[in-house]
Amino acid sequence: MTVAVAMTDITKRFVSVPVLKRTSFELRAGEIHALLGGNGAGKSTLMKILTGVYAPDGGQIEIYGLPVHFRSARDAKAAGIAMIFQELSLVPTLSVAQNICLNRELHTRFGLIDEAACTGIAAETLQQMEVDIDPRQSVASLSTSQRQLVEIAKALSQGARIVIMDEPTASLASNEVDVLFSLCRRLKDRGIAIVYVSHRMEEVFEISDRLTVIRDGVNVLTTETEKATLDEVVAHIVGQRAKNEFAWHSRAVDRTLEPMVSVSHLTTDRLSDVSFDVFPGEVLGVAGLMGSGRTRLLRTLFGMEKVRGGSIRIAGRSAIFARPDQAIEQHVALVPEDRRSQGLILQHGIRDNIILPLLKKLSRWTFVEDREGSKLVRRLSEDLNIVSDSTYKPVGLLSGGNQQKVVIAKWLGAGANILLLDEPTAGVDVSVKTQILSMIRDLADQGKSVIVVSSELPELLAVSDRILVMREGRVHRVLERPEIGRTDQAAGESAFAGDEESLHRALQAV
């Protein structure tokens, strides 16, 4: 098979810190190659070198057998390399065609932009991709997945033969992921080479032909995806066996105790007749397709949705909250799916974000007890392994995993006994995922009740004592964890493979 990209012995240092240490990477034409690694592993730096953003300190790069020395991103683009970033770069106020032709517009003989010609180019590119989007449509009116497709169309219209996708499904619903994957396979069939950068193991095993793991600036694994197991890949990413963090550990939950959370016939504008209990020390997983009511359920428990009927009891007391502050007073905490806009103040430091719910408690007259607050922040930062050179560092500058830890630390500092976690591992690397899964188990072992909503079935299966399957705002069924899948795993098989297939069938049946 033709080699599209050969990066050999690439080195890169920033000041005195080596980021890439004689790292090699190969991408073949007509291949989807997953690039994996934890935060700071070096994969982003490697891709920035490939796209001309950074110059390597050493090593060689060949594109389709020809040596290249990129001095800028423009050089890489001229060589047929394009990168689709997680944060899309389209201009919402312009049309699809205008975005696709941006900065390389065709002009009429009078010097005006030839809108008809741009529309034609866009229409032809979208047709080749088999994507049904009107090129005259405003980008602002498109869904997230459609914008992603327009980004890809923009790259292909510029002659891209090598496409790098950075966390392309981070903001997509499951049906939108299917659309993107179908396009990736069609591009692959046309000989386009795709680098697929993702933290989502499920997707990597579904879409990629080969995978490469980078750890500490070194290529530690390159293999055909079908020959790899999840445990093997995770072990290479984190640098050690992940202590079976993705395997389910049977836990004893005393259901003779009074439920910490008791929901009976709960009805809202989006939920209907929802009933379940959560006991002290229990992790309840919530599964369901997009729009099934998973997030609405957590928002209702936290006082963000109006209750139309039914009851909610917290520790035996009626607790239908009208506002989130009432839930917080009862030691209920919500870790939202969108941590950046709903869970954190990005411009403020780690310390300020953690003590925010505790300002009343820490205040004496008009002053905040700085020493007590700093002591709490240090303890939580150590307990949750929040990595930063200062607790005053703005959380907007932290990695996704460390941001998520700050949100959780905030609520633990406030004394939360009931944690509502909405997609707690979204957008974090595998090493941090294992830390969060372990943290969830530890919190339950301390007697706290945890409700986890997740689209990542392996993670839901790893931590849940029971799983609530939702459909169209209703509880379709409740599965006891030991009932799901099989417990006898074949040697070398992923520890959750059978269970995941069983839960996936349950979701498809709803």
Coordinates of C-alpha atoms in Angstrom, one line a residue:
M1 CA 0.0 0.0 0.0
T2 CA 1.2 3.5 -0.9
V3 CA 2.7 5.4 2.1
A4 CA 1.2 8.9 2.2
V5 CA 3.1 10.2 5.2
A6 CA 6.4 8.9 6.7
M7 CA 7.7 10.8 9.7
T8 CA 10.9 9.4 10.9
D9 CA 12.9 10.1 14.1
I10 CA 11.1 13.4 14.7
T11 CA 12.4 15.4 17.7
K12 CA 11.0 18.6 19.2
R13 CA 12.0 20.6 22.3
F14 CA 10.3 23.7 23.8
V15 CA 12.9 25.6 25.7
S16 CA 14.7 22.7 27.6
V17 CA 11.7 20.3 27.6
P18 CA 11.8 17.5 25.1
V19 CA 8.3 16.9 23.7
L20 CA 9.1 14.5 20.9
K21 CA 12.0 12.0 21.2
R22 CA 12.9 10.4 17.8
T23 CA 9.2 9.7 17.2
S24 CA 8.1 7.9 14.0
F25 CA 4.7 7.8 12.4
E26 CA 3.4 6.3 9.1
L27 CA 0.1 6.9 7.3
R28 CA -1.0 5.0 4.3
A29 CA -3.2 6.2 1.4
G30 CA -6.7 5.0 1.8
E31 CA -6.3 4.4 5.5
I32 CA -8.0 5.6 8.6
H33 CA -5.2 5.7 11.2
A34 CA -6.1 6.5 14.9
L35 CA -3.6 8.5 16.8
L36 CA -3.9 8.1 20.6
G37 CA -2.1 9.3 23.7
G38 CA -2.7 11.1 27.0
N39 CA -2.7 14.8 27.4
G40 CA 0.9 16.0 26.9
A41 CA 2.0 12.8 25.2
G42 CA 3.1 14.7 22.1
K43 CA 0.5 13.7 19.5
S44 CA -0.7 17.3 19.0
T45 CA 2.9 18.5 18.6
L46 CA 3.5 15.8 16.0
M47 CA 0.4 16.8 14.0
K48 CA 1.4 20.5 14.2
I49 CA 4.7 19.6 12.7
L50 CA 2.9 17.6 9.9
T51 CA 0.7 20.7 9.2
G52 CA 3.6 23.1 9.2
V53 CA 2.7 25.0 12.4
Y54 CA 5.9 23.9 14.1
A55 CA 9.3 23.0 12.6
P56 CA 10.9 19.9 13.9
D57 CA 14.3 20.1 15.5
G58 CA 15.3 16.8 13.8
G59 CA 14.1 13.9 11.7
Q60 CA 12.7 13.5 8.2
I61 CA 9.2 13.9 6.7
E62 CA 8.2 12.4 3.4
I63 CA 4.8 13.0 1.6
Y64 CA 4.1 10.3 -0.9
G65 CA 7.8 9.4 -1.1
L66 CA 9.1 13.0 -1.5
P67 CA 11.1 14.7 1.3
V68 CA 9.5 17.9 2.5
H69 CA 10.5 20.8 4.8
F70 CA 7.5 22.8 5.7
R71 CA 8.2 26.4 6.7
S72 CA 4.5 27.3 7.3
A73 CA 1.0 25.9 7.4
R74 CA 0.6 27.2 3.8
D75 CA 3.4 24.9 2.7
A76 CA 1.6 21.9 4.3
K77 CA -1.7 22.9 2.7
A78 CA 0.0 23.1 -0.7
A79 CA 1.3 19.5 -0.2
G80 CA -2.3 18.4 0.3
I81 CA -2.5 18.3 4.1
A82 CA -5.6 19.6 5.9
M83 CA -6.6 19.6 9.6
I84 CA -10.2 19.6 10.8
F85 CA -10.0 21.1 14.3
Q86 CA -12.4 20.3 17.2
E87 CA -13.2 24.0 17.3
L88 CA -14.6 24.6 13.8
S89 CA -13.2 27.6 11.9
L90 CA -16.2 28.4 9.7
V91 CA -17.7 31.9 9.5
P92 CA -21.3 31.6 10.6
T93 CA -22.6 34.6 8.7
L94 CA -21.3 33.4 5.4
S95 CA -22.9 30.7 3.2
V96 CA -21.6 27.2 2.8
A97 CA -20.1 28.1 -0.6
Q98 CA -18.5 31.3 0.6
N99 CA -16.8 29.3 3.5
I100 CA -15.6 26.6 1.1
C101 CA -14.0 29.2 -1.2
L102 CA -12.9 31.6 1.5
N103 CA -9.5 33.3 0.7
R104 CA -9.4 31.7 -2.8
E105 CA -12.5 33.2 -4.4
L106 CA -13.0 33.2 -8.1
H107 CA -13.6 36.6 -9.7
T108 CA -15.4 37.9 -12.8
R109 CA -13.6 39.8 -15.5
F110 CA -14.8 43.0 -13.7
G111 CA -12.9 42.0 -10.5
L112 CA -16.0 41.0 -8.5
I113 CA -16.4 37.8 -6.6
D114 CA -18.0 35.2 -8.8
E115 CA -20.6 33.8 -6.5
A116 CA -22.0 31.5 -9.1
A117 CA -18.6 29.9 -9.7
C118 CA -18.1 29.5 -5.9
T119 CA -21.5 27.9 -5.5
G120 CA -20.7 25.5 -8.4
I121 CA -17.4 24.4 -6.8
A122 CA -19.1 23.9 -3.4
A123 CA -22.0 21.9 -5.0
E124 CA -19.6 19.7 -6.9
T125 CA -17.5 19.0 -3.8
L126 CA -20.5 18.2 -1.7
Q127 CA -21.9 16.0 -4.4
Q128 CA -18.7 14.0 -4.6
M129 CA -18.9 13.5 -0.8
E130 CA -22.5 12.4 -1.2
V131 CA -23.6 15.1 1.3
D132 CA -27.0 16.7 0.9
I133 CA -26.3 20.4 1.9
D134 CA -27.4 23.4 -0.1
P135 CA -24.2 25.4 -0.8
R136 CA -26.3 28.6 -0.7
Q137 CA -27.4 27.9 2.9
S138 CA -26.0 30.0 5.8
V139 CA -23.5 28.1 8.0
A140 CA -25.3 29.6 11.0
S141 CA -28.4 27.5 10.1
L142 CA -26.5 24.2 10.0
S143 CA -26.3 21.5 12.7
T144 CA -23.0 20.7 14.3
S145 CA -22.5 17.6 12.2
Q146 CA -23.3 19.5 9.0
R147 CA -20.7 22.2 9.9
Q148 CA -18.2 19.4 10.3
L149 CA -19.0 18.1 6.9
V150 CA -18.6 21.6 5.4
E151 CA -15.1 21.8 7.1
I152 CA -14.2 18.5 5.3
A153 CA -15.6 19.8 2.0
K154 CA -13.5 22.9 2.4
A155 CA -10.4 20.8 2.8
L156 CA -11.2 18.5 -0.1
S157 CA -12.0 21.4 -2.4
Q158 CA -8.4 22.6 -1.8
G159 CA -7.0 19.3 -3.0
A160 CA -6.4 17.7 0.4
R161 CA -5.1 14.1 0.1
I162 CA -4.3 13.8 3.8
V163 CA -6.9 14.9 6.4
I164 CA -6.3 15.1 10.1
M165 CA -9.4 15.0 12.3
D166 CA -9.0 16.3 15.8
E167 CA -11.7 14.9 18.2
P168 CA -14.3 15.1 15.3
T169 CA -17.2 13.6 17.2
A170 CA -16.8 15.6 20.5
S171 CA -20.0 17.6 19.8
L172 CA -21.9 15.1 17.7
A173 CA -25.0 13.0 18.6
S174 CA -24.8 9.3 17.9
N175 CA -26.7 9.5 14.6
E176 CA -24.4 12.4 13.5
V177 CA -21.4 10.2 14.3
D178 CA -22.8 7.6 11.9
V179 CA -23.0 10.2 9.1
L180 CA -19.4 11.2 9.7
F181 CA -18.2 7.7 9.8
S182 CA -19.9 6.9 6.5
L183 CA -18.2 9.9 4.9
C184 CA -14.8 8.8 6.4
R185 CA -15.2 5.4 4.8
R186 CA -16.1 6.9 1.4
L187 CA -13.1 9.2 1.6
K188 CA -10.9 6.2 2.4
D189 CA -12.3 4.3 -0.6
R190 CA -11.2 7.3 -2.7
G191 CA -7.6 6.9 -1.4
I192 CA -7.8 9.8 1.0
A193 CA -5.5 9.2 4.1
I194 CA -7.1 10.1 7.4
V195 CA -5.5 10.6 10.8
Y196 CA -8.2 10.2 13.4
V197 CA -7.3 11.8 16.8
S198 CA -9.7 10.8 19.5
H199 CA -10.0 9.8 23.2
R200 CA -13.1 7.7 22.5
M201 CA -11.9 4.1 22.4
E202 CA -15.3 2.8 21.1
E203 CA -15.0 4.9 18.0
V204 CA -11.3 4.1 17.5
F205 CA -12.1 0.4 17.3
E206 CA -15.1 0.9 15.0
I207 CA -13.6 3.3 12.4
S208 CA -9.8 2.8 12.3
D209 CA -7.7 0.4 10.3
R210 CA -4.5 0.9 12.3
L211 CA -3.7 2.8 15.5
T212 CA -0.6 4.4 17.0
V213 CA -0.1 5.3 20.6
I214 CA 2.3 8.0 21.7
R215 CA 3.5 8.3 25.3
D216 CA 6.0 10.7 26.6
G217 CA 7.0 11.8 23.1
V218 CA 7.7 8.3 21.9
N219 CA 5.8 5.9 19.6
V220 CA 5.1 3.0 21.9
L221 CA 2.6 1.0 19.7
T222 CA 1.6 0.8 16.1
T223 CA -0.7 -2.1 15.1
E224 CA -3.7 -3.1 13.1
T225 CA -6.8 -2.2 15.1
E226 CA -8.4 -5.6 14.7
K227 CA -5.4 -7.2 16.3
A228 CA -5.5 -4.9 19.4
T229 CA -7.5 -5.1 22.6
L230 CA -8.8 -2.3 24.7
D231 CA -6.7 -3.4 27.7
E232 CA -3.6 -3.5 25.6
V233 CA -4.2 0.0 24.1
V234 CA -5.1 1.5 27.5
A235 CA -2.0 0.0 29.1
H236 CA 0.2 1.6 26.4
I237 CA -1.5 5.0 26.8
V238 CA -1.1 5.1 30.6
G239 CA 2.2 3.4 30.7
Q240 CA 1.0 0.6 33.0
R241 CA -1.7 -1.9 33.3
A242 CA -4.8 0.2 34.1
K243 CA -5.6 -2.0 37.1
N244 CA -8.7 -3.2 35.2
E245 CA -10.4 0.2 35.5
F246 CA -12.6 -0.7 32.6
A247 CA -13.6 -4.0 34.1
W248 CA -16.6 -4.1 36.5
H249 CA -15.9 -4.8 40.1
S250 CA -18.8 -6.3 42.0
R251 CA -19.7 -4.1 45.0
A252 CA -21.9 -4.7 48.0
V253 CA -24.8 -2.2 48.2
D254 CA -27.1 -2.5 51.2
R255 CA -30.6 -2.0 49.8
T256 CA -32.2 -2.5 53.2
L257 CA -31.2 1.0 54.0
E258 CA -33.4 4.0 53.3
P259 CA -32.7 5.2 49.7
M260 CA -30.6 8.3 49.4
V261 CA -32.7 9.3 46.4
S262 CA -36.2 8.1 45.8
V263 CA -38.1 9.1 42.6
S264 CA -41.7 8.1 42.2
H265 CA -43.8 8.7 39.1
L266 CA -41.8 11.9 38.2
T267 CA -43.3 13.9 35.4
T268 CA -42.1 17.0 33.7
D269 CA -42.5 18.5 30.2
R270 CA -40.0 16.0 28.9
L271 CA -40.2 13.1 31.5
S272 CA -43.1 10.8 32.1
D273 CA -43.8 8.5 35.1
V274 CA -40.1 8.0 36.0
S275 CA -39.5 5.9 39.2
F276 CA -36.3 4.6 40.7
D277 CA -34.3 4.5 44.0
V278 CA -30.6 5.1 44.6
F279 CA -29.1 3.8 47.8
P280 CA -26.2 5.0 49.9
G281 CA -22.9 3.8 48.3
E282 CA -24.6 2.9 45.0
V283 CA -23.7 4.0 41.5
L284 CA -26.7 4.2 39.2
G285 CA -25.9 4.4 35.5
V286 CA -28.3 6.0 33.1
A287 CA -28.2 4.8 29.5
G288 CA -30.3 5.8 26.5
L289 CA -30.1 7.3 23.1
M290 CA -29.8 11.0 22.5
G291 CA -33.1 12.7 23.4
S292 CA -34.2 9.9 25.8
G293 CA -34.3 12.2 28.7
R294 CA -31.0 11.4 30.5
T295 CA -29.8 14.9 30.9
R296 CA -33.3 16.2 31.6
L297 CA -33.5 13.8 34.5
L298 CA -30.4 15.1 36.2
R299 CA -31.4 18.7 35.6
T300 CA -34.8 18.0 37.2
L301 CA -33.2 16.4 40.3
F302 CA -31.0 19.5 40.5
G303 CA -33.9 22.0 40.4
M304 CA -33.4 23.2 36.8
E305 CA -36.6 21.7 35.3
K306 CA -40.1 22.2 36.6
V307 CA -41.8 19.2 38.1
R308 CA -45.4 18.6 36.9
G309 CA -46.2 15.5 38.9
G310 CA -44.8 12.8 41.1
S311 CA -42.3 13.0 44.0
I312 CA -38.6 13.3 44.7
R313 CA -37.3 12.4 48.2
I314 CA -33.7 13.0 49.4
A315 CA -32.7 11.1 52.5
G316 CA -36.4 10.5 53.3
R317 CA -37.5 14.1 52.9
S318 CA -39.5 15.6 50.1
A319 CA -37.1 17.5 47.8
I320 CA -38.7 18.9 44.7
F321 CA -36.3 21.8 44.2
A322 CA -37.3 25.0 42.5
R323 CA -33.8 26.3 42.1
P324 CA -30.3 24.7 42.0
D325 CA -29.3 26.6 45.2
Q326 CA -31.9 24.6 47.1
A327 CA -30.4 21.3 45.8
I328 CA -26.9 22.5 46.8
E329 CA -28.2 23.2 50.3
Q330 CA -29.3 19.5 50.5
H331 CA -25.8 18.4 49.4
V332 CA -26.9 17.5 45.8
A333 CA -24.4 18.4 43.1
L334 CA -24.5 18.4 39.3
V335 CA -21.4 18.0 37.1
P336 CA -22.8 19.2 33.8
E337 CA -22.0 17.8 30.3
D338 CA -20.7 21.2 29.1
R339 CA -18.2 22.0 31.9
R340 CA -16.7 25.0 30.2
S341 CA -19.9 27.0 29.9
Q342 CA -21.9 25.5 32.8
G343 CA -19.5 24.2 35.4
L344 CA -16.6 26.6 35.5
I345 CA -15.6 30.3 35.3
L346 CA -12.8 29.9 32.8
Q347 CA -11.1 33.2 33.5
H348 CA -10.8 32.5 37.2
G349 CA -8.2 30.4 38.9
I350 CA -8.5 26.8 40.2
R351 CA -8.7 28.1 43.7
D352 CA -11.6 30.5 43.0
N353 CA -13.6 27.9 41.2
I354 CA -13.2 25.4 43.9
I355 CA -14.2 27.7 46.8
L356 CA -17.0 29.4 44.9
P357 CA -19.8 27.3 46.5
L358 CA -18.2 27.8 49.9
L359 CA -18.0 31.6 50.0
K360 CA -20.7 31.9 52.7
K361 CA -19.1 29.2 54.8
L362 CA -15.6 30.7 54.5
S363 CA -16.7 34.3 55.1
R364 CA -16.2 36.1 58.4
W365 CA -18.1 39.3 58.3
T366 CA -17.1 40.7 54.9
F367 CA -13.8 38.8 54.5
V368 CA -13.0 35.3 53.2
E369 CA -10.9 33.1 55.4
D370 CA -8.0 32.8 52.9
R371 CA -6.0 30.3 55.0
E372 CA -8.9 27.9 55.4
G373 CA -9.8 28.1 51.7
S374 CA -6.2 27.5 50.5
K375 CA -5.9 24.5 52.8
L376 CA -9.1 23.0 51.3
V377 CA -8.0 23.7 47.8
R378 CA -4.6 22.1 48.3
R379 CA -6.1 19.0 49.8
L380 CA -8.7 18.5 47.0
S381 CA -6.0 19.3 44.3
E382 CA -3.8 16.5 45.8
D383 CA -6.7 14.1 46.3
L384 CA -7.9 14.5 42.7
N385 CA -4.5 14.9 41.2
I386 CA -5.2 18.2 39.6
V387 CA -2.1 19.0 37.5
S388 CA -1.1 22.7 37.4
D389 CA 1.9 24.8 38.4
S390 CA -0.4 27.1 40.5
T391 CA -3.9 27.0 42.0
Y392 CA -4.3 30.5 40.8
K393 CA -3.9 29.4 37.1
P394 CA -7.1 30.2 35.1
V395 CA -9.0 26.9 34.6
G396 CA -9.5 27.9 30.9
L397 CA -5.8 27.1 30.4
L398 CA -6.1 23.6 31.9
S399 CA -6.6 20.3 29.9
G400 CA -10.1 18.9 29.7
G401 CA -9.4 16.3 32.3
N402 CA -8.1 18.8 34.8
Q403 CA -11.0 21.0 34.2
Q404 CA -13.4 18.2 35.0
K405 CA -11.5 17.4 38.2
V406 CA -11.9 21.0 39.3
V407 CA -15.7 20.8 38.8
I408 CA -15.8 17.6 40.9
A409 CA -13.5 19.1 43.5
K410 CA -15.8 22.1 43.8
W411 CA -18.7 19.9 44.8
L412 CA -16.7 17.6 47.1
G413 CA -15.4 20.7 48.9
A414 CA -19.0 21.8 49.4
G415 CA -19.8 18.4 51.0
A416 CA -22.0 16.9 48.3
N417 CA -23.4 13.4 49.2
I418 CA -25.4 13.0 46.0
L419 CA -23.5 13.5 42.7
L420 CA -25.2 13.8 39.4
L421 CA -22.6 13.3 36.7
D422 CA -23.5 14.1 33.1
E423 CA -21.0 12.6 30.6
P424 CA -18.1 12.9 33.2
T425 CA -15.4 11.6 30.9
A426 CA -16.3 13.6 27.8
G427 CA -13.3 15.1 26.0
V428 CA -10.7 13.6 28.4
D429 CA -7.9 11.2 27.6
V430 CA -7.9 7.5 28.6
S431 CA -5.5 8.0 31.6
V432 CA -7.8 10.7 33.1
K433 CA -10.8 8.5 32.3
T434 CA -9.4 5.7 34.4
Q435 CA -8.8 8.2 37.2
I436 CA -12.4 9.5 37.0
L437 CA -13.8 5.9 37.0
S438 CA -11.7 5.1 40.1
M439 CA -12.9 8.3 41.7
I440 CA -16.5 7.4 41.1
R441 CA -16.0 4.0 42.8
D442 CA -14.2 5.7 45.7
L443 CA -17.0 8.2 46.2
A444 CA -19.5 5.4 46.3
D445 CA -17.3 3.4 48.8
Q446 CA -17.5 6.5 51.0
G447 CA -21.3 6.1 51.1
K448 CA -22.1 8.8 48.6
S449 CA -24.8 8.1 46.0
V450 CA -23.8 8.7 42.4
I451 CA -26.0 8.9 39.3
V452 CA -23.9 8.7 36.0
V453 CA -25.2 9.6 32.6
S454 CA -22.8 8.4 29.8
S455 CA -22.8 7.6 26.1
E456 CA -19.6 5.6 26.7
L457 CA -21.0 2.1 27.3
P458 CA -17.7 0.6 28.5
E459 CA -17.4 3.3 31.2
L460 CA -21.0 3.0 32.2
L461 CA -20.6 -0.8 32.5
A462 CA -17.3 -0.3 34.5
V463 CA -18.8 1.6 37.4
S464 CA -22.5 1.0 37.6
D465 CA -24.2 -1.2 40.2
R466 CA -27.4 -0.9 38.2
I467 CA -28.3 0.7 34.9
L468 CA -31.4 2.6 34.1
V469 CA -32.3 2.4 30.4
M470 CA -34.4 5.4 29.2
R471 CA -36.5 5.9 26.2
E472 CA -38.5 9.0 25.2
G473 CA -38.5 10.4 28.7
R474 CA -39.6 7.1 30.3
V475 CA -37.7 4.3 32.2
H476 CA -37.7 1.4 29.7
R477 CA -36.1 -1.0 32.1
V478 CA -33.7 -1.3 35.0
L479 CA -30.8 -3.8 34.6
E480 CA -28.9 -5.3 37.5
R481 CA -25.2 -5.1 36.6
P482 CA -24.6 -8.9 37.0
E483 CA -27.4 -9.6 34.6
I484 CA -25.7 -7.8 31.7
G485 CA -23.7 -9.9 29.2
R486 CA -21.4 -12.7 30.2
T487 CA -18.8 -13.0 32.9
D488 CA -16.5 -15.6 31.3
Q489 CA -14.3 -13.6 29.0
A490 CA -12.1 -15.3 26.4
A491 CA -8.4 -14.9 26.9
G492 CA -7.2 -11.6 25.3
E493 CA -10.7 -10.3 24.7
S494 CA -11.6 -6.9 26.0
A495 CA -13.0 -7.2 29.5
F496 CA -16.3 -5.4 28.6
A497 CA -16.8 -6.8 25.1
G498 CA -19.7 -9.2 25.8
D499 CA -21.3 -6.8 28.3
E500 CA -21.1 -3.9 26.0
E501 CA -22.8 -5.9 23.2
S502 CA -25.5 -7.0 25.5
L503 CA -26.2 -3.4 26.7
H504 CA -26.0 -2.1 23.2
R505 CA -28.7 -4.6 22.2
A506 CA -30.8 -3.4 25.1
L507 CA -30.5 0.2 23.9
Q508 CA -31.3 -0.7 20.3
A509 CA -34.4 -2.5 21.5
V510 CA -35.9 0.5 23.3

